CSV table of C-alpha atoms and ligand atoms in Angstrom, one decimal:
chain,number,residue,atom,x,y,z
S,1,MET,CA,-11.1,63.9,-37.4
S,2,ASN,CA,-7.5,61.5,-36.2
S,3,SER,CA,-8.1,59.6,-39.3
S,4,MET,CA,-4.0,59.8,-39.1
S,5,GLN,CA,-3.7,57.6,-36.3
S,6,PRO,CA,-3.5,54.0,-36.9
S,7,ASN,CA,-5.7,51.2,-34.9
S,8,PHE,CA,-5.1,51.7,-31.3
S,9,LEU,CA,-3.0,49.6,-29.2
S,10,ASN,CA,-3.4,51.5,-26.4
S,11,ARG,CA,-5.2,48.4,-23.8
S,12,LEU,CA,-2.7,49.3,-21.2
S,13,LYS,CA,-4.3,52.5,-20.8
S,14,LYS,CA,-7.3,52.2,-18.2
S,15,ALA,CA,-10.3,54.7,-18.3
S,16,SER,CA,-9.4,56.5,-14.5
S,17,ASP,CA,-5.6,57.3,-16.3
S,18,PRO,CA,-5.5,61.0,-16.7
S,19,ILE,CA,-6.6,63.4,-19.4
S,20,GLY,CA,-3.0,65.2,-20.0
S,21,VAL,CA,-3.8,69.3,-21.4
S,22,PHE,CA,-1.1,71.7,-22.5
S,23,ASP,CA,-0.8,74.9,-24.2
S,24,SER,CA,1.8,77.8,-23.9
S,25,GLY,CA,0.4,79.5,-20.3
S,26,ILE,CA,-3.3,79.9,-19.0
S,27,GLY,CA,-5.0,79.8,-22.8
S,28,GLY,CA,-5.4,76.1,-22.0
S,29,LEU,CA,-7.3,76.4,-19.1
S,30,THR,CA,-10.7,77.8,-21.1
S,31,VAL,CA,-10.4,73.8,-22.7
S,32,ALA,CA,-9.6,72.6,-19.3
S,33,LYS,CA,-12.4,74.1,-17.6
S,34,ALA,CA,-14.8,73.3,-20.3
S,35,LEU,CA,-13.4,69.7,-20.0
S,36,LYS,CA,-14.3,69.7,-16.2
S,37,LYS,CA,-17.8,70.8,-16.4
S,38,ILE,CA,-18.9,68.2,-19.0
S,39,LEU,CA,-16.8,65.6,-18.1
S,40,PRO,CA,-16.2,66.0,-14.4
S,41,ASN,CA,-15.3,62.6,-14.0
S,42,GLU,CA,-11.9,62.8,-15.9
S,43,ARG,CA,-9.1,63.7,-14.1
S,44,LEU,CA,-6.6,66.5,-15.6
S,45,ILE,CA,-2.7,67.0,-16.0
S,46,TYR,CA,-2.1,70.3,-16.6
S,47,PHE,CA,0.5,71.9,-18.3
S,48,GLY,CA,1.7,75.2,-18.4
S,49,ASP,CA,5.0,75.8,-20.4
S,50,THR,CA,4.9,79.4,-19.0
S,51,ALA,CA,8.9,79.7,-19.6
S,52,HIS,CA,8.3,79.8,-23.4
S,53,LEU,CA,5.3,82.0,-23.5
S,54,PRO,CA,4.3,83.5,-26.5
S,55,TYR,CA,3.9,80.6,-28.5
S,56,GLY,CA,2.5,82.7,-30.9
S,57,GLU,CA,5.9,84.8,-31.9
S,58,LYS,CA,8.3,81.5,-31.3
S,59,SER,CA,9.4,80.0,-34.9
S,60,LYS,CA,7.9,76.1,-35.7
S,61,ALA,CA,11.0,74.3,-35.0
S,62,ALA,CA,11.2,75.8,-31.9
S,63,LEU,CA,7.4,74.3,-31.4
S,64,GLN,CA,7.6,71.4,-32.4
S,65,ALA,CA,10.1,70.8,-29.7
S,66,TYR,CA,8.2,72.5,-27.0
S,67,VAL,CA,5.9,69.8,-28.4
S,68,ILE,CA,7.2,66.7,-28.0
S,69,LYS,CA,8.8,67.6,-24.8
S,70,SER,CA,5.5,68.1,-23.1
S,71,ILE,CA,3.9,64.8,-24.5
S,72,ASP,CA,6.4,63.2,-22.9
S,73,PHE,CA,5.9,64.7,-19.8
S,74,LEU,CA,2.4,64.0,-20.1
S,75,LEU,CA,3.1,60.0,-21.0
S,76,GLU,CA,5.4,59.9,-17.8
S,77,GLN,CA,2.8,60.9,-15.8
S,78,GLU,CA,0.2,58.3,-17.9
S,79,ALA,CA,-2.0,60.1,-20.2
S,80,LYS,CA,-4.7,58.7,-21.6
S,81,LEU,CA,-5.5,60.9,-24.0
S,82,ILE,CA,-2.9,64.0,-25.2
S,83,LEU,CA,-4.6,67.5,-25.5
S,84,ILE,CA,-3.0,70.7,-27.2
S,85,ALA,CA,-5.4,72.9,-26.0
S,86,CYS,CA,-3.6,75.5,-28.2
S,87,ASN,CA,-3.7,76.7,-31.4
S,88,SER,CA,-0.1,77.9,-32.0
S,89,ALA,CA,1.2,74.6,-30.9
S,90,SER,CA,-1.9,72.7,-33.3
S,91,ALA,CA,-0.7,74.6,-36.0
S,92,ALA,CA,3.7,73.8,-35.7
S,93,ALA,CA,2.9,70.0,-34.2
S,94,PHE,CA,-0.6,68.3,-34.4
S,95,GLU,CA,0.8,66.1,-37.5
S,96,LEU,CA,4.0,65.5,-36.2
S,97,ALA,CA,2.3,64.8,-32.5
S,98,GLN,CA,0.5,62.1,-34.4
S,99,ALA,CA,3.1,60.1,-36.0
S,100,TYR,CA,5.6,60.8,-32.6
S,101,LEU,CA,2.7,59.3,-30.5
S,102,GLY,CA,1.4,56.1,-33.2
S,103,SER,CA,-1.0,53.7,-31.9
S,104,ARG,CA,0.2,54.5,-28.3
S,105,VAL,CA,-2.0,57.1,-27.4
S,106,ARG,CA,-4.3,59.3,-29.1
S,107,VAL,CA,-3.9,63.3,-29.8
S,108,VAL,CA,-6.9,65.8,-30.1
S,109,SER,CA,-5.5,69.5,-31.2
S,110,VAL,CA,-8.0,72.3,-31.3
S,111,ILE,CA,-8.0,72.9,-34.6
S,112,GLU,CA,-9.1,70.0,-36.4
S,113,PRO,CA,-13.0,70.0,-34.3
S,114,THR,CA,-13.6,74.0,-34.8
S,115,VAL,CA,-12.5,73.5,-38.4
S,116,GLN,CA,-15.3,71.1,-38.7
S,117,TYR,CA,-17.7,72.8,-37.1
S,118,VAL,CA,-17.2,75.5,-39.0
S,119,ALA,CA,-17.8,74.1,-42.3
S,120,THR,CA,-21.5,72.4,-41.2
S,121,ARG,CA,-22.5,75.7,-40.1
S,122,PHE,CA,-21.7,78.5,-42.1
S,123,GLU,CA,-21.6,77.6,-45.6
S,124,GLY,CA,-21.3,80.1,-48.3
S,125,GLN,CA,-20.7,82.4,-46.0
S,126,GLU,CA,-17.5,84.7,-44.9
S,127,VAL,CA,-16.6,83.9,-41.3
S,128,GLY,CA,-13.3,85.8,-39.6
S,129,LEU,CA,-10.4,84.5,-37.8
S,130,ILE,CA,-8.4,86.1,-35.1
S,131,GLY,CA,-5.3,84.0,-33.7
S,132,THR,CA,-1.3,84.3,-33.2
S,133,ARG,CA,1.2,85.0,-35.5
S,134,GLN,CA,1.8,81.7,-35.8
S,135,THR,CA,-1.4,80.2,-36.0
S,136,ILE,CA,-2.5,82.8,-38.9
S,137,ASN,CA,0.7,82.3,-40.8
S,138,SER,CA,0.9,78.5,-40.9
S,139,GLU,CA,-2.8,79.1,-43.1
S,140,VAL,CA,-3.5,76.0,-41.3
S,141,TYR,CA,-7.7,77.5,-40.8
S,142,VAL,CA,-7.7,78.4,-44.4
S,143,LYS,CA,-6.1,74.8,-46.0
S,144,LYS,CA,-8.6,73.5,-43.6
S,145,LEU,CA,-11.4,74.9,-44.4
S,146,ALA,CA,-10.9,74.7,-47.7
S,147,GLU,CA,-10.6,71.1,-48.0
S,148,LYS,CA,-13.8,70.8,-46.0
S,149,ALA,CA,-15.8,73.6,-46.9
S,150,PRO,CA,-14.7,76.1,-49.8
S,151,SER,CA,-18.1,77.8,-50.1
S,152,ILE,CA,-16.3,79.6,-46.9
S,153,GLN,CA,-14.7,82.8,-46.8
S,154,LEU,CA,-11.8,82.9,-44.6
S,155,ARG,CA,-10.8,86.2,-43.3
S,156,ALA,CA,-7.9,86.1,-40.9
S,157,LEU,CA,-5.8,88.6,-39.0
S,158,ALA,CA,-3.0,88.1,-36.6
S,159,THR,CA,-3.4,90.1,-33.1
S,160,PRO,CA,-0.5,89.0,-31.8
S,161,LEU,CA,-0.8,91.9,-28.5
S,162,LEU,CA,-3.6,89.6,-27.4
S,163,ALA,CA,-1.9,86.8,-25.6
S,164,ASN,CA,0.4,88.3,-24.0
S,165,MET,CA,-2.7,91.1,-23.1
S,166,ILE,CA,-4.8,87.8,-20.9
S,167,GLU,CA,-1.1,86.2,-19.6
S,168,GLU,CA,-0.8,90.0,-18.2
S,169,GLY,CA,-4.3,89.4,-16.3
S,170,PHE,CA,-6.0,92.2,-18.8
S,171,PHE,CA,-9.5,91.1,-19.6
S,172,ASN,CA,-12.7,92.2,-19.3
S,173,ASN,CA,-11.7,95.5,-18.8
S,174,GLY,CA,-11.1,99.0,-20.2
S,175,ILE,CA,-7.2,98.0,-21.7
S,176,SER,CA,-8.4,94.5,-22.9
S,177,GLN,CA,-11.6,96.8,-24.8
S,178,GLN,CA,-9.9,99.0,-26.7
S,179,ILE,CA,-7.2,97.0,-28.1
S,180,VAL,CA,-10.2,94.3,-29.0
S,181,ALA,CA,-12.1,97.5,-31.1
S,182,LYS,CA,-8.5,98.4,-32.5
S,183,TYR,CA,-8.1,95.1,-33.9
S,184,LEU,CA,-11.7,93.8,-34.7
S,185,LYS,CA,-12.3,96.7,-36.9
S,186,PHE,CA,-10.7,95.1,-39.5
S,187,PHE,CA,-13.6,92.7,-40.3
S,188,GLU,CA,-15.9,96.2,-41.0
S,189,ALA,CA,-14.9,95.1,-44.4
S,190,TYR,CA,-15.8,92.0,-44.6
S,191,PRO,CA,-19.8,90.9,-44.2
S,192,ILE,CA,-18.3,87.6,-41.5
S,193,LYS,CA,-21.3,86.0,-40.0
S,194,GLY,CA,-19.3,84.6,-37.4
S,195,LEU,CA,-15.6,85.3,-35.5
S,196,ILE,CA,-13.1,82.1,-34.8
S,197,LEU,CA,-11.4,82.9,-31.5
S,198,GLY,CA,-7.9,81.2,-33.1
S,199,CYS,CA,-5.9,81.2,-29.5
S,200,THR,CA,-6.9,79.0,-26.5
S,201,HIS,CA,-6.2,82.6,-24.5
S,202,TYR,CA,-9.3,84.2,-26.1
S,203,PRO,CA,-12.6,83.3,-24.3
S,204,LEU,CA,-10.8,85.1,-21.4
S,205,ILE,CA,-12.1,88.5,-23.3
S,206,LYS,CA,-15.1,86.7,-25.0
S,207,THR,CA,-16.9,88.9,-23.3
S,208,ASP,CA,-15.2,92.1,-24.6
S,209,ILE,CA,-15.7,90.4,-28.1
S,210,SER,CA,-19.4,89.6,-28.3
S,211,HIS,CA,-19.8,92.8,-27.0
S,212,TYR,CA,-17.9,94.4,-29.7
S,213,LEU,CA,-18.8,92.4,-33.0
S,214,GLY,CA,-22.9,92.8,-31.5
S,215,ASP,CA,-25.5,90.6,-31.5
S,216,GLU,CA,-25.2,89.6,-35.6
S,217,ILE,CA,-22.1,87.8,-35.5
S,218,GLU,CA,-21.5,84.3,-33.8
S,219,THR,CA,-18.3,84.7,-31.9
S,220,ILE,CA,-16.8,80.6,-31.9
S,221,ASP,CA,-15.2,80.0,-28.8
S,222,ALA,CA,-14.1,76.5,-29.4
S,223,SER,CA,-13.9,75.3,-26.1
S,224,ASN,CA,-17.3,73.1,-25.9
S,225,ILE,CA,-16.3,71.8,-29.3
S,226,VAL,CA,-13.2,70.4,-28.5
S,227,VAL,CA,-14.2,68.8,-25.4
S,228,GLU,CA,-17.2,66.7,-27.4
S,229,ALA,CA,-13.9,65.2,-30.0
S,230,VAL,CA,-12.1,64.1,-26.5
S,231,ARG,CA,-15.4,62.8,-25.6
S,232,LYS,CA,-16.3,61.2,-28.4
S,233,THR,CA,-12.5,59.8,-29.3
S,234,LEU,CA,-12.7,58.7,-25.5
S,235,VAL,CA,-16.2,56.9,-26.3
S,236,SER,CA,-14.6,55.0,-29.3
S,237,ASP,CA,-11.2,54.2,-27.5
S,238,ASN,CA,-13.4,53.1,-24.9
S,239,LEU,CA,-11.5,55.2,-22.1
S,240,LEU,CA,-14.1,57.2,-20.7
S,241,ALA,CA,-14.4,58.0,-16.9
S,242,CYS,CA,-17.8,56.7,-15.5
S,243,ALA,CA,-17.0,57.0,-12.0
S,244,PRO,CA,-15.5,60.0,-10.1
S,245,ASN,CA,-11.5,59.5,-9.5
S,246,SER,CA,-10.3,60.0,-6.2
S,247,LEU,CA,-6.8,62.0,-7.5
S,248,LYS,CA,-7.0,65.3,-7.6
S,249,ASP,CA,-5.7,67.0,-10.8
S,250,GLN,CA,-2.7,68.2,-11.0
S,251,PHE,CA,-1.6,71.8,-12.5
S,252,PHE,CA,2.2,72.0,-13.8
S,253,VAL,CA,3.9,75.0,-15.1
S,254,SER,CA,7.6,75.5,-16.4
S,255,ASP,CA,8.3,78.7,-14.7
S,256,PHE,CA,6.0,80.3,-12.2
S,257,THR,CA,4.1,83.6,-12.7
S,258,GLU,CA,1.2,85.0,-10.4
S,259,SER,CA,-1.1,85.8,-13.2
S,260,PHE,CA,-1.3,82.1,-14.1
S,261,ALA,CA,-1.6,81.6,-10.3
S,262,ALA,CA,-4.3,83.9,-9.5
S,263,THR,CA,-6.2,82.8,-13.1
S,264,THR,CA,-5.6,79.1,-11.9
S,265,ARG,CA,-7.6,79.8,-8.9
S,266,ILE,CA,-10.6,82.0,-10.0
S,267,PHE,CA,-11.0,78.9,-12.6
S,268,PHE,CA,-10.5,76.0,-10.3
S,269,GLY,CA,-10.1,76.9,-6.5
S,270,GLU,CA,-8.0,78.1,-3.6
S,271,ALA,CA,-7.3,75.0,-3.6
S,272,VAL,CA,-4.7,74.5,-6.6
S,273,ARG,CA,-1.5,73.8,-5.7
S,274,LEU,CA,0.7,74.7,-9.3
S,275,GLU,CA,3.7,72.5,-9.7
S,276,LEU,CA,7.3,72.8,-11.2
S,277,HIS,CA,8.3,70.7,-14.4
S,278,GLN,CA,10.9,72.5,-16.5
S,279,LEU,CA,11.0,71.0,-20.1
S,280,TRP,CA,15.3,70.8,-19.8
S,281,GLU,CA,16.8,70.2,-16.6
V,301,DGL,N1,-2.9,79.5,-26.4
V,301,DGL,C1,-2.3,79.7,-27.2
V,301,DGL,C2,-3.4,79.2,-28.9
V,301,DGL,O1,-3.6,79.2,-28.9
V,301,DGL,C3,-1.0,80.4,-27.2
V,301,DGL,C4,-0.8,81.9,-26.9
V,301,DGL,C5,0.6,82.4,-27.1
V,301,DGL,O2,1.6,81.6,-26.2
V,301,DGL,O3,1.0,82.8,-28.0
V,301,DGL,O4,-2.3,79.6,-29.7
């Protein structure tokens, strides 16, 4: 998966160091939540770049700048691994992040593990993909799937309203159901067997999506798949935390938003305290 990265020299890193996770906002919390469930000994430093939301509407150059600044911040927090918990940022800057980090710290994206999963599971079939404009227009899923499993026919649709809708707190209610139905009608023309949730915000409306698609079509929520990729990477670098950490997880945002605070509390409990970190002081 991270074959482009050289052998690791990060001997100075310790298993007790935190994993640095970032996204534009609450989307990455879906991956962070899965991470804590599956790997409870790991400590997290989460950064939500809420000041620059939505990432899905930004240019590739802008996203590359945000990604590098976010990585710098997470490195200052002693991260032993960086997880880009955002499809838009991964599409725009994963290779750049790998090159930037070199052998310092390993970086995992949400896209490669998902492509790997889809390639092995849906050979010879049609699969749908929804994501932000940035992710869909980059064609990153099309290109990576074509390399790994050319027999899979991908049907991709940009669903730009969804991340904003979720960030505003509309999920699993009448409004989100109607918008989901309007978008997903597109896939009725194709015999898809699975639908990739190509944005880390979308697991928050997984119930709406699965309800619309029915039992025959798999809703592909990458959270657990990505955590497995993180686990394997840590094991291979000898950095998997094997004992509980006495230090607390930390959550930073580049701008305070009520919905980020509310969702963090839903996911991680009342005690979570948000800290401010601006990418440009
Ligand atoms: N959660 C992000 C993604 O996976 C970005 C959503 C946004 O900020 O537009 O693409």
